[in-house]
Short mmCIF file of C-alpha atoms in Angstrom, two decimals:
data_model
loop_
_atom_site.label_atom_id
_atom_site.label_comp_id
_atom_site.label_asym_id
_atom_site.label_seq_id
_atom_site.Cartn_x
_atom_site.Cartn_y
_atom_site.Cartn_z
CA MET A 600 131.88 60.61 7.24
CA SER A 601 132.82 64.07 5.93
CA ASP A 602 129.53 64.41 4.11
CA CYS A 603 127.56 63.83 7.28
CA PHE A 604 129.63 65.47 10.02
CA ASP A 605 131.77 68.15 8.31
CA ARG A 606 128.88 69.80 6.53
CA ALA A 607 128.17 73.31 7.63
CA PRO A 608 124.89 73.84 9.47
CA GLY A 609 122.03 74.34 6.99
CA ALA A 610 124.02 73.26 3.92
CA GLY A 611 122.00 71.26 1.42
CA ARG A 612 118.67 72.01 3.06
CA GLY A 613 117.58 74.23 0.24
CA GLN A 614 118.27 71.51 -2.30
CA GLY A 615 116.35 68.93 -0.38
CA ARG A 616 113.55 71.36 0.19
CA GLY A 617 113.34 72.24 -3.53
CA ARG A 618 113.81 68.90 -5.21
CA GLY A 619 112.26 66.44 -2.88
CA GLY A 620 109.55 68.43 -1.23
CA GLY A 621 106.83 67.72 -3.78
CA ALA A 622 107.85 64.13 -4.28
CA LEU A 623 107.75 63.41 -0.62
CA LEU A 624 104.30 64.88 -0.28
CA SER A 625 103.02 62.79 -3.18
CA GLY A 626 104.41 59.56 -1.72
CA SER A 627 102.67 57.32 0.77
CA GLY A 628 103.03 57.80 4.49
CA ALA A 629 104.62 54.36 4.94
CA ALA A 630 107.36 55.04 2.39
CA GLU A 631 108.07 58.36 4.00
CA SER A 632 108.31 56.77 7.38
CA GLY A 633 110.67 54.07 6.14
CA SER A 634 113.02 56.52 4.45
CA SER A 635 113.12 58.75 7.46
CA GLY A 636 113.74 55.81 9.75
CA ALA A 637 116.60 54.57 7.65
CA ARG A 638 118.39 57.86 7.74
CA LEU A 639 117.96 58.33 11.46
CA GLY A 640 119.25 54.83 12.01
CA GLY A 641 117.30 54.46 15.21
CA SER A 642 119.88 56.48 17.17
CA GLY A 643 118.94 60.04 16.46
CA PHE A 644 121.84 61.01 14.13
CA PRO A 645 122.63 60.20 10.40
CA SER A 646 124.36 56.97 9.54
CA SER A 647 127.69 56.79 7.67
CA GLY A 648 127.39 53.14 6.61
CA PRO A 649 126.76 51.75 3.12
CA ALA A 650 124.74 53.76 0.71
CA ASP A 651 121.01 53.41 0.87
CA PRO A 652 119.38 51.23 -1.76
CA PRO A 653 117.92 53.10 -4.68
CA HIS A 654 114.38 54.30 -4.19
CA LYS A 655 111.50 53.73 -6.49
CA PRO A 656 111.02 56.12 -9.35
CA GLY A 657 109.25 59.23 -8.27
CA PHE A 658 111.00 59.36 -4.90
CA LEU A 659 113.98 61.59 -4.41
CA GLN A 660 116.57 60.94 -1.78
CA GLN A 661 116.13 63.16 1.29
CA GLN A 662 119.42 64.26 2.82
CA GLU A 663 118.10 65.19 6.31
CA PRO A 664 114.69 66.16 7.69
CA LEU A 665 114.23 69.69 8.86
CA ARG A 666 113.26 68.55 12.33
CA PRO A 667 112.19 65.27 13.87
CA PRO A 668 108.43 64.91 13.93
CA LYS A 669 106.77 65.38 17.29
CA THR A 670 104.58 62.36 16.71
CA ALA A 671 105.50 59.28 14.76
CA PRO A 672 103.54 58.72 11.51
CA PRO A 673 101.22 55.77 11.30
CA GLY A 674 103.00 52.47 10.99
CA THR A 675 106.06 53.42 13.05
CA GLY A 676 104.67 52.92 16.50
CA ASN A 677 106.71 49.74 17.17
CA ALA A 678 110.47 50.07 17.30
CA GLU A 679 110.96 46.49 16.09
CA HIS A 680 109.58 47.36 12.63
CA MET A 681 112.07 50.20 12.12
CA PRO A 682 115.18 49.36 10.07
CA GLN A 683 118.32 48.93 12.13
CA THR A 684 121.67 50.35 10.95
CA LYS A 685 125.02 49.86 12.54
CA VAL A 686 126.67 52.94 13.92
CA PRO A 687 130.46 53.00 13.69
CA PRO A 688 132.46 54.16 16.72
CA VAL A 689 133.05 57.89 16.77
CA SER A 690 134.79 60.29 19.09
CA GLN A 691 133.26 61.26 22.42
CA ASP A 692 133.17 64.95 21.46
CA LYS A 693 131.07 64.29 18.38
CA ILE A 694 128.74 61.99 20.25
CA ALA A 695 128.23 64.60 22.94
CA ALA A 696 127.56 67.25 20.30
CA HIS A 697 124.91 65.12 18.58
CA ASP A 698 123.37 64.10 21.87
CA CYS A 699 122.94 67.75 22.75
CA GLY A 700 121.42 68.48 19.37
CA SER A 701 119.06 65.55 19.70
CA ALA A 702 118.05 66.59 23.21
CA MET A 703 117.36 70.09 21.98
CA ALA A 704 115.40 68.81 19.04
CA LYS A 705 113.14 66.47 21.00
CA PRO A 706 110.62 68.29 23.21
CA GLN A 707 110.35 67.04 26.77
CA LEU A 708 106.78 66.68 27.97
CA VAL A 709 106.69 66.90 31.77
CA VAL A 710 103.52 65.74 33.42
CA ALA A 711 102.96 67.15 36.93
CA PRO A 712 102.15 64.46 39.50
CA VAL A 713 98.60 64.52 40.78
CA ALA A 714 98.56 64.84 44.58
CA THR A 715 95.69 63.17 46.32
CA SER A 716 94.71 64.96 49.57
CA LYS A 717 93.06 63.29 52.51
CA LEU A 718 91.74 66.59 53.94
CA SER A 719 88.01 66.94 54.19
CA VAL A 720 85.67 69.72 55.19
CA ASN A 721 83.73 67.15 57.16
CA ALA A 722 86.72 66.20 59.33
CA PRO A 723 86.21 66.52 63.11
CA GLU A 724 87.63 69.56 64.92
CA PHE A 725 91.29 69.19 65.92
CA TYR A 726 92.41 69.54 69.55
CA PRO A 727 96.01 69.29 70.79
CA SER A 728 96.93 66.39 73.01
CA GLY A 729 96.03 67.01 76.64
CA TYR A 730 93.49 69.73 75.81
CA ASN A 731 90.03 69.42 77.29
CA PRO A 732 87.53 71.35 75.14
CA SER A 733 84.98 71.41 77.94
CA PHE A 734 87.41 73.31 80.25
CA THR A 735 87.51 77.08 79.86
CA ASP A 736 90.66 78.62 81.26
CA SER A 737 89.16 82.01 82.05
CA SER A 738 86.03 81.07 83.96
CA PHE A 739 83.69 78.27 84.88
CA GLU A 740 80.56 79.83 83.42
CA ASP A 741 79.16 76.50 82.25
CA GLY A 742 79.22 75.11 85.79
CA CYS A 743 79.60 71.36 85.97
CA ASP A 744 78.54 70.76 82.35
CA GLY A 745 81.03 68.47 80.68
CA TYR A 746 82.37 67.00 83.93
CA PRO A 747 81.19 63.46 84.58
CA THR A 748 82.14 63.47 88.27
CA LEU A 749 82.43 65.93 91.13
CA THR A 750 86.09 65.01 91.58
CA GLU A 751 87.06 66.15 88.09
CA TYR A 752 85.18 69.44 88.38
CA VAL A 753 86.63 70.35 91.78
CA GLN A 754 90.16 69.25 90.84
CA ASP A 755 90.08 71.34 87.68
CA PHE A 756 88.96 74.38 89.65
CA LEU A 757 91.68 73.86 92.26
CA ASN A 758 94.32 73.60 89.55
CA HIS A 759 92.89 76.73 87.97
CA LEU A 760 93.25 78.63 91.24
CA THR A 761 96.79 77.35 91.64
CA GLU A 762 97.78 78.74 88.23
CA GLN A 763 95.69 81.94 88.43
CA PRO A 764 95.06 82.88 92.08
CA GLY A 765 93.81 86.31 91.02
CA CYS A 766 90.60 84.71 89.72
CA PHE A 767 89.47 83.81 93.25
CA GLU A 768 87.32 86.89 93.82
CA THR A 769 85.56 86.70 90.45
CA GLU A 770 84.87 82.96 90.27
CA ILE A 771 84.43 81.72 93.83
CA GLU A 772 80.77 82.76 93.99
CA HIS A 773 79.83 80.78 90.88
CA PHE A 774 81.88 77.83 92.11
CA ALA A 775 80.00 77.77 95.40
CA GLU A 776 76.64 77.96 93.62
CA THR A 777 77.60 75.01 91.43
CA LEU A 778 78.64 72.98 94.47
CA ASN A 779 75.33 73.70 96.17
CA GLY A 780 73.57 72.04 93.23
CA TRP A 781 75.94 69.08 93.18
CA VAL A 782 77.02 68.37 96.76
CA THR A 783 73.81 66.97 98.22
CA THR A 784 75.03 63.93 100.15
CA ASP A 785 77.40 63.21 103.03
CA GLU A 786 79.72 61.28 100.73
CA ALA A 787 79.98 64.18 98.26
CA LEU A 788 80.75 66.65 101.05
CA GLN A 789 83.40 64.35 102.49
CA GLU A 790 84.96 63.99 99.04
CA LEU A 791 85.02 67.78 98.60
CA VAL A 792 86.81 68.26 101.94
CA GLU A 793 89.39 65.61 101.07
CA LEU A 794 90.13 67.16 97.66
CA ILE A 795 90.73 70.61 99.11
CA TYR A 796 92.84 69.24 101.99
CA ARG A 797 95.08 67.24 99.64
CA GLN A 798 95.55 70.21 97.32
CA ALA A 799 96.43 72.53 100.21
CA THR A 800 98.97 70.13 101.75
CA SER A 801 100.56 68.74 98.59
CA VAL A 802 100.84 71.73 96.24
CA PRO A 803 103.43 74.34 97.28
CA ASN A 804 102.09 77.84 97.97
CA PHE A 805 98.45 76.74 97.88
CA SER A 806 97.98 76.68 101.66
CA TYR A 807 96.91 80.35 101.77
CA MET A 808 94.50 80.02 98.86
CA GLY A 809 93.18 76.76 100.28
CA ALA A 810 92.48 78.45 103.63
CA ARG A 811 90.58 81.26 101.92
CA LEU A 812 88.59 78.72 99.92
CA CYS A 813 87.71 76.79 103.06
CA ASN A 814 86.57 79.96 104.80
CA TYR A 815 84.29 80.94 101.91
CA LEU A 816 82.74 77.49 101.52
CA SER A 817 82.17 77.19 105.27
CA HIS A 818 79.84 80.21 105.05
CA HIS A 819 78.20 79.60 101.65
CA LEU A 820 77.61 75.85 101.33
CA THR A 821 73.99 75.15 102.18
CA ILE A 822 74.30 71.42 102.90
CA ASN A 823 74.28 70.65 106.61
CA PRO A 824 74.08 66.88 107.15
CA GLN A 825 73.99 65.10 110.50
CA SER A 826 77.64 64.09 110.17
CA GLY A 827 78.68 67.75 110.23
CA ASN A 828 78.92 70.78 107.98
CA PHE A 829 81.89 71.68 105.83
CA ARG A 830 83.91 73.36 108.59
CA GLN A 831 83.35 70.53 111.03
CA LEU A 832 84.40 67.88 108.53
CA LEU A 833 87.48 69.94 107.66
CA LEU A 834 88.55 70.22 111.30
CA GLN A 835 87.98 66.48 111.75
CA ARG A 836 90.28 65.81 108.79
CA CYS A 837 92.94 68.06 110.28
CA ARG A 838 92.59 66.36 113.67
CA THR A 839 93.46 63.01 112.09
CA GLU A 840 96.83 64.40 111.01
CA TYR A 841 97.28 66.35 114.22
CA GLU A 842 97.07 63.26 116.40
CA ASN A 843 100.10 61.77 114.62
CA ARG A 844 102.27 64.85 115.18
CA ASP A 845 104.90 63.21 117.39
CA GLN A 846 105.46 60.26 115.04
CA ALA A 847 105.51 62.57 112.00
CA ALA A 848 108.11 64.89 113.57
CA LYS A 849 110.37 61.88 114.19
CA GLY A 850 109.73 60.20 110.85
CA ASP A 851 111.81 60.11 107.70
CA GLU A 852 112.35 63.08 105.42
CA ALA A 853 109.27 62.43 103.26
CA THR A 854 107.03 62.05 106.32
CA ARG A 855 108.38 65.25 107.87
CA LYS A 856 107.87 67.15 104.62
CA GLN A 857 104.21 66.16 104.51
CA PHE A 858 103.84 67.03 108.19
CA HIS A 859 105.35 70.50 107.66
CA ALA A 860 102.90 71.19 104.84
CA PHE A 861 100.05 70.31 107.21
CA VAL A 862 101.46 72.63 109.92
CA LEU A 863 101.60 75.62 107.56
CA PHE A 864 98.10 74.91 106.23
CA LEU A 865 96.76 74.81 109.79
CA ALA A 866 98.45 78.17 110.44
CA GLU A 867 96.73 79.67 107.40
CA LEU A 868 93.41 78.23 108.57
CA TYR A 869 93.89 79.90 111.96
CA LEU A 870 94.42 83.27 110.29
CA ASN A 871 91.68 83.01 107.64
CA LEU A 872 88.93 80.80 109.03
CA GLU A 873 86.27 83.05 110.56
CA ILE A 874 83.79 81.78 113.13
CA LYS A 875 80.81 83.72 114.40
CA GLY A 876 80.51 83.88 118.16
CA THR A 877 77.39 83.64 120.25
CA LYS A 878 76.89 87.41 120.05
CA GLY A 879 77.47 87.55 116.30
CA GLN A 880 81.07 88.73 116.55
CA VAL A 881 83.69 87.30 114.18
CA MET A 882 86.44 85.36 115.91
CA ARG A 883 89.14 82.83 115.19
CA ALA A 884 88.88 79.14 115.94
CA GLU A 885 90.30 78.72 119.45
CA ILE A 886 90.84 75.03 118.89
CA LEU A 887 93.35 75.88 116.16
CA GLN A 888 95.22 78.15 118.59
CA THR A 889 95.66 75.24 120.97
CA GLY A 890 96.66 72.94 118.12
CA LEU A 891 99.40 75.31 116.91
CA ARG A 892 100.83 75.43 120.44
CA GLU A 893 101.15 71.65 120.53
CA LEU A 894 102.58 71.50 117.00
CA LEU A 895 105.34 73.94 118.04
CA ASN A 896 106.17 71.71 120.99
CA ALA A 897 106.43 68.68 118.69
CA LEU A 898 108.75 70.53 116.32
CA PHE A 899 111.06 71.83 119.07
CA SER A 900 111.12 68.39 120.73
CA ASN A 901 112.82 67.01 117.62
CA PRO A 902 115.29 69.81 116.75
CA VAL A 903 116.47 68.74 113.32
CA ASP A 904 117.01 71.41 110.71
CA ASN A 905 113.82 71.05 108.70
CA ASN A 906 111.68 70.88 111.87
CA LEU A 907 113.24 74.07 113.17
CA ILE A 908 112.81 75.83 109.82
CA CYS A 909 109.12 74.89 109.84
CA ALA A 910 108.77 76.27 113.38
CA VAL A 911 110.38 79.56 112.29
CA LYS A 912 107.95 79.86 109.37
CA LEU A 913 105.01 79.11 111.65
CA LEU A 914 105.99 81.78 114.20
CA LYS A 915 106.74 84.38 111.54
CA LEU A 916 103.28 83.77 110.12
CA THR A 917 101.21 83.62 113.29
CA GLY A 918 103.52 84.82 116.10
CA SER A 919 101.99 88.25 116.58
CA VAL A 920 98.40 86.94 116.51
CA LEU A 921 99.18 84.08 118.87
CA GLU A 922 100.96 86.33 121.37
CA ASP A 923 98.08 88.82 121.40
CA ALA A 924 95.56 86.02 121.99
CA TRP A 925 97.67 84.53 124.79
CA LYS A 926 98.16 87.91 126.44
CA GLU A 927 94.41 88.50 126.46
CA LYS A 928 94.06 85.29 128.49
CA GLY A 929 96.97 86.19 130.74
CA LYS A 930 99.19 83.42 129.43
CA THR A 931 102.96 83.57 128.90
CA ASP A 932 103.16 80.90 126.24
CA MET A 933 105.19 83.07 123.87
CA ASP A 934 107.83 83.70 126.54
CA GLU A 935 108.13 79.94 126.99
CA MET A 936 108.54 79.51 123.22
CA VAL A 937 111.32 82.08 123.13
CA GLN A 938 113.05 80.31 126.00
CA ARG A 939 112.88 77.00 124.13
CA ILE A 940 114.35 78.68 121.04
CA GLU A 941 117.28 79.99 123.07
CA ASN A 942 117.90 76.54 124.52
CA VAL A 943 117.89 75.02 121.05
CA VAL A 944 120.43 77.57 119.85
CA LEU A 945 122.73 76.71 122.76
CA ASP A 946 122.33 72.93 122.93
CA ALA A 947 120.96 71.51 119.66
CA ASN A 948 123.25 70.19 116.95
CA CYS A 949 121.58 72.17 114.18
CA SER A 950 123.36 73.96 111.39
CA ARG A 951 124.77 77.45 111.70
CA ASP A 952 122.24 78.90 109.25
CA VAL A 953 119.31 77.51 111.23
CA LYS A 954 120.71 79.01 114.44
CA GLN A 955 120.91 82.38 112.68
CA MET A 956 117.27 82.02 111.65
CA LEU A 957 116.26 81.31 115.25
CA LEU A 958 118.19 84.31 116.56
CA LYS A 959 116.59 86.55 113.93
CA LEU A 960 113.20 85.26 115.05
CA VAL A 961 113.94 86.19 118.66
CA GLU A 962 115.02 89.64 117.49
CA LEU A 963 111.80 90.00 115.50
CA ARG A 964 109.73 89.17 118.56
CA SER A 965 111.65 91.70 120.67
CA SER A 966 110.62 94.39 118.15
CA ASN A 967 106.93 93.46 118.65
CA TRP A 968 106.95 91.35 115.45
CA GLY A 969 107.82 94.41 113.37
CA ARG A 970 104.63 96.26 114.26
CA VAL A 971 104.69 100.04 114.77
CA HIS A 972 102.74 101.49 117.70
CA VAL A 973 100.28 104.20 116.75
CA THR A 974 98.92 106.53 119.40
CA SER A 975 95.24 105.97 119.84
CA THR A 976 94.36 109.53 120.94
CA TYR A 977 95.05 112.55 118.76
CA ARG A 978 96.65 115.59 120.34
CA GLU A 979 97.12 118.92 118.63
CA ALA A 980 100.76 119.74 118.10
CA THR A 981 102.13 122.57 120.24
CA PRO A 982 105.64 123.91 120.83
CA GLU A 983 105.60 122.17 124.21
CA ASN A 984 104.73 118.61 123.03
CA ASP A 985 106.24 118.60 119.51
CA PRO A 986 109.97 119.26 119.09
CA ASN A 987 109.51 119.66 115.34
CA TYR A 988 106.76 122.21 115.66
CA PHE A 989 108.83 125.04 114.12
CA MET A 990 110.59 122.89 111.53
CA ASN A 991 108.70 124.23 108.50
CA GLU A 992 108.28 127.82 109.71
CA PRO A 993 109.62 130.58 107.40
CA THR A 994 112.77 132.57 108.19
CA PHE A 995 112.69 136.38 108.46
CA TYR A 996 115.47 138.98 108.66
CA THR A 997 115.75 142.11 110.78
CA SER A 998 116.95 145.49 109.51
CA GLU A 999 120.49 144.46 110.51
CA GLY A 1000 120.20 141.21 108.49
CA VAL A 1001 119.89 138.92 111.49
CA PRO A 1002 117.63 135.88 110.74
CA PHE A 1003 114.83 134.93 113.13
CA THR A 1004 111.96 132.42 113.17
CA ALA A 1005 108.84 131.81 115.22
CA ALA A 1006 110.91 129.73 117.62
CA ASP A 1007 112.84 132.83 118.87
CA PRO A 1008 111.66 134.23 122.21
CA ASP A 1009 111.47 137.82 120.86
CA TYR A 1010 109.74 136.72 117.67
CA GLN A 1011 106.71 138.96 118.20
CA GLU A 1012 108.79 142.16 118.62
CA LYS A 1013 110.99 141.45 115.60
CA TYR A 1014 108.04 140.51 113.45
CA GLN A 1015 106.18 143.70 114.38
CA GLU A 1016 109.25 145.72 113.43
CA LEU A 1017 109.23 143.95 110.09
CA LEU A 1018 105.59 144.89 109.56
CA ASP A 1019 106.38 148.53 110.34
CA ARG A 1020 109.11 148.56 107.70
CA GLU A 1021 106.69 147.37 104.99
CA ASP A 1022 105.64 150.99 104.37
CA PHE A 1023 109.01 151.62 102.69
CA PHE A 1024 108.40 148.92 100.07
CA PRO A 1025 105.89 149.16 97.18
CA ASP A 1026 103.16 146.58 97.15
CA TYR A 1027 104.24 144.47 94.18
CA GLU A 1028 103.93 140.79 93.59
CA GLU A 1029 106.78 138.74 92.23
CA ASN A 1030 105.62 139.31 88.64
CA GLY A 1031 105.59 143.09 89.06
CA THR A 1032 101.83 143.61 89.42
CA ASP A 1033 100.97 146.68 91.45
CA LEU A 1034 98.78 145.79 94.43
CA SER A 1035 98.69 149.18 96.09
CA GLY A 1036 96.03 150.61 93.76
CA ALA A 1037 97.83 153.90 93.03
CA GLY A 1038 100.38 154.10 90.22
CA ASP A 1039 104.06 154.53 90.96
CA PRO A 1040 105.65 157.62 89.36
CA TYR A 1041 108.83 155.81 88.44
CA PHE A 1042 107.16 152.89 86.74
CA ASP A 1043 104.54 155.10 85.07
CA ASP A 1044 107.27 157.02 83.20
CA ILE A 1045 108.55 153.86 81.55
CA ASP A 1046 107.51 153.69 77.86
CA ASP A 1047 106.51 150.29 76.53
CA GLU A 1048 107.75 151.08 72.97
CA MET A 1049 111.17 149.77 71.89
CA ASP A 1050 114.01 151.93 70.73
CA PRO A 1051 114.26 152.03 66.87
CA GLU A 1052 117.72 150.46 66.95
CA ILE A 1053 116.55 147.70 69.27
CA GLU A 1054 113.45 147.14 67.17
CA GLU A 1055 115.54 146.83 63.98
CA ALA A 1056 117.90 144.36 65.64
CA TYR A 1057 114.92 142.36 66.92
CA GLU A 1058 113.40 142.15 63.42
CA LYS A 1059 116.72 140.93 61.98
CA PHE A 1060 116.91 138.33 64.72
CA CYS A 1061 113.41 137.08 63.90
CA LEU A 1062 114.14 136.88 60.14
CA GLU A 1063 117.41 135.02 60.74
CA SER A 1064 115.69 132.57 63.07
CA GLU A 1065 112.95 131.91 60.49
CA ARG A 1066 115.52 131.35 57.74
CA LYS A 1067 117.48 128.84 59.84
CA ARG A 1068 114.28 127.03 60.76
CA LYS A 1069 113.31 126.54 57.09
CA GLN A 1070 116.74 125.16 56.17
#
């Protein structure tokens, strides 16, 4: 035990290296392998059991190899052919020490795992879910290419306008040209009208954009079938909803919500749909004016909160235009509407907030719908017709220091006196420039050169300023 474990590191290696080095090299590889295997005992550290049997002549006993071979010599590939020696129990500290030495002596060959990739340069192009590669978000330059049906093309464009309404001016012309090449039958035109109507009455805040779109298409679509052009089919579609106004105003909440969207879309159509008259003048559709009047009656006949709120929105949007059109015909329909609003405020069981909205609407109408009157004829302002005529006039002072302006009755006399006193003052501008032409004796005597003391102080000031700036 003491010979194997208490030996100092490196002791005896010189002896083994000197005496047995040549003998080991002259021996066979099998004998060398057997001797080495016996000493290692199959466990990586020397054995302390019975003494090894004597070797053949010519072989010297090897105390310990310098280092374990990296590769086993021929004939030692199988562990079952190596001699087995019993290892007596030893302390845990010594076992740990030898295990560390063995681990340090044996090199660890780490082989990196080979990763097999499924990526390929020939793989198809990747698109996120829900992305349509044929749809360009900025414009519809490719027209209807990539769209199998008219419905998909029109619906995509309507959604595009909903998200980016600012693109209307730049893309509506190309959209109309594409429709002219696609909408060639009555069925296609009817489908186009239905798509725009549904978008304008189902998507919030699209009623204005839908009305503008309808106005543009009514003037630029070339198809004119016997069943009616675009504007006629659109008005027929609106008439279908209009005829059910009384039932819709009394219906459930979902029915009323859909009805209110139709009312606001019809109001936008009245403001934006342009119709050419018999003399070529641009005018609004009179049939829509009559329809809005009847829709207001249906809303006020069923004075629930959401009906009244819809009526307020309708009158705020079209009240001024409707009143002007009715006044041109000598009608007092707006006065009747205001009277109905006042009756609703007094009698209806609506909420307090809705009553406040109705009263604010009456106040808005009394102020001419917030419009400011501008005089049609221009008159030149005079002191007689403009009270602010002298507001921006300059103020002068007499010799006694009394201020006067052009509004004073004796302005001419005081101003002439002021002109007479100008002879006592030299003609100089604010910056001191002489405007009189002749030099002034006082100012001519002034020398432009500085006093030597002032000049010296000025030079010191400049040097000190330069020194502080460089610091």
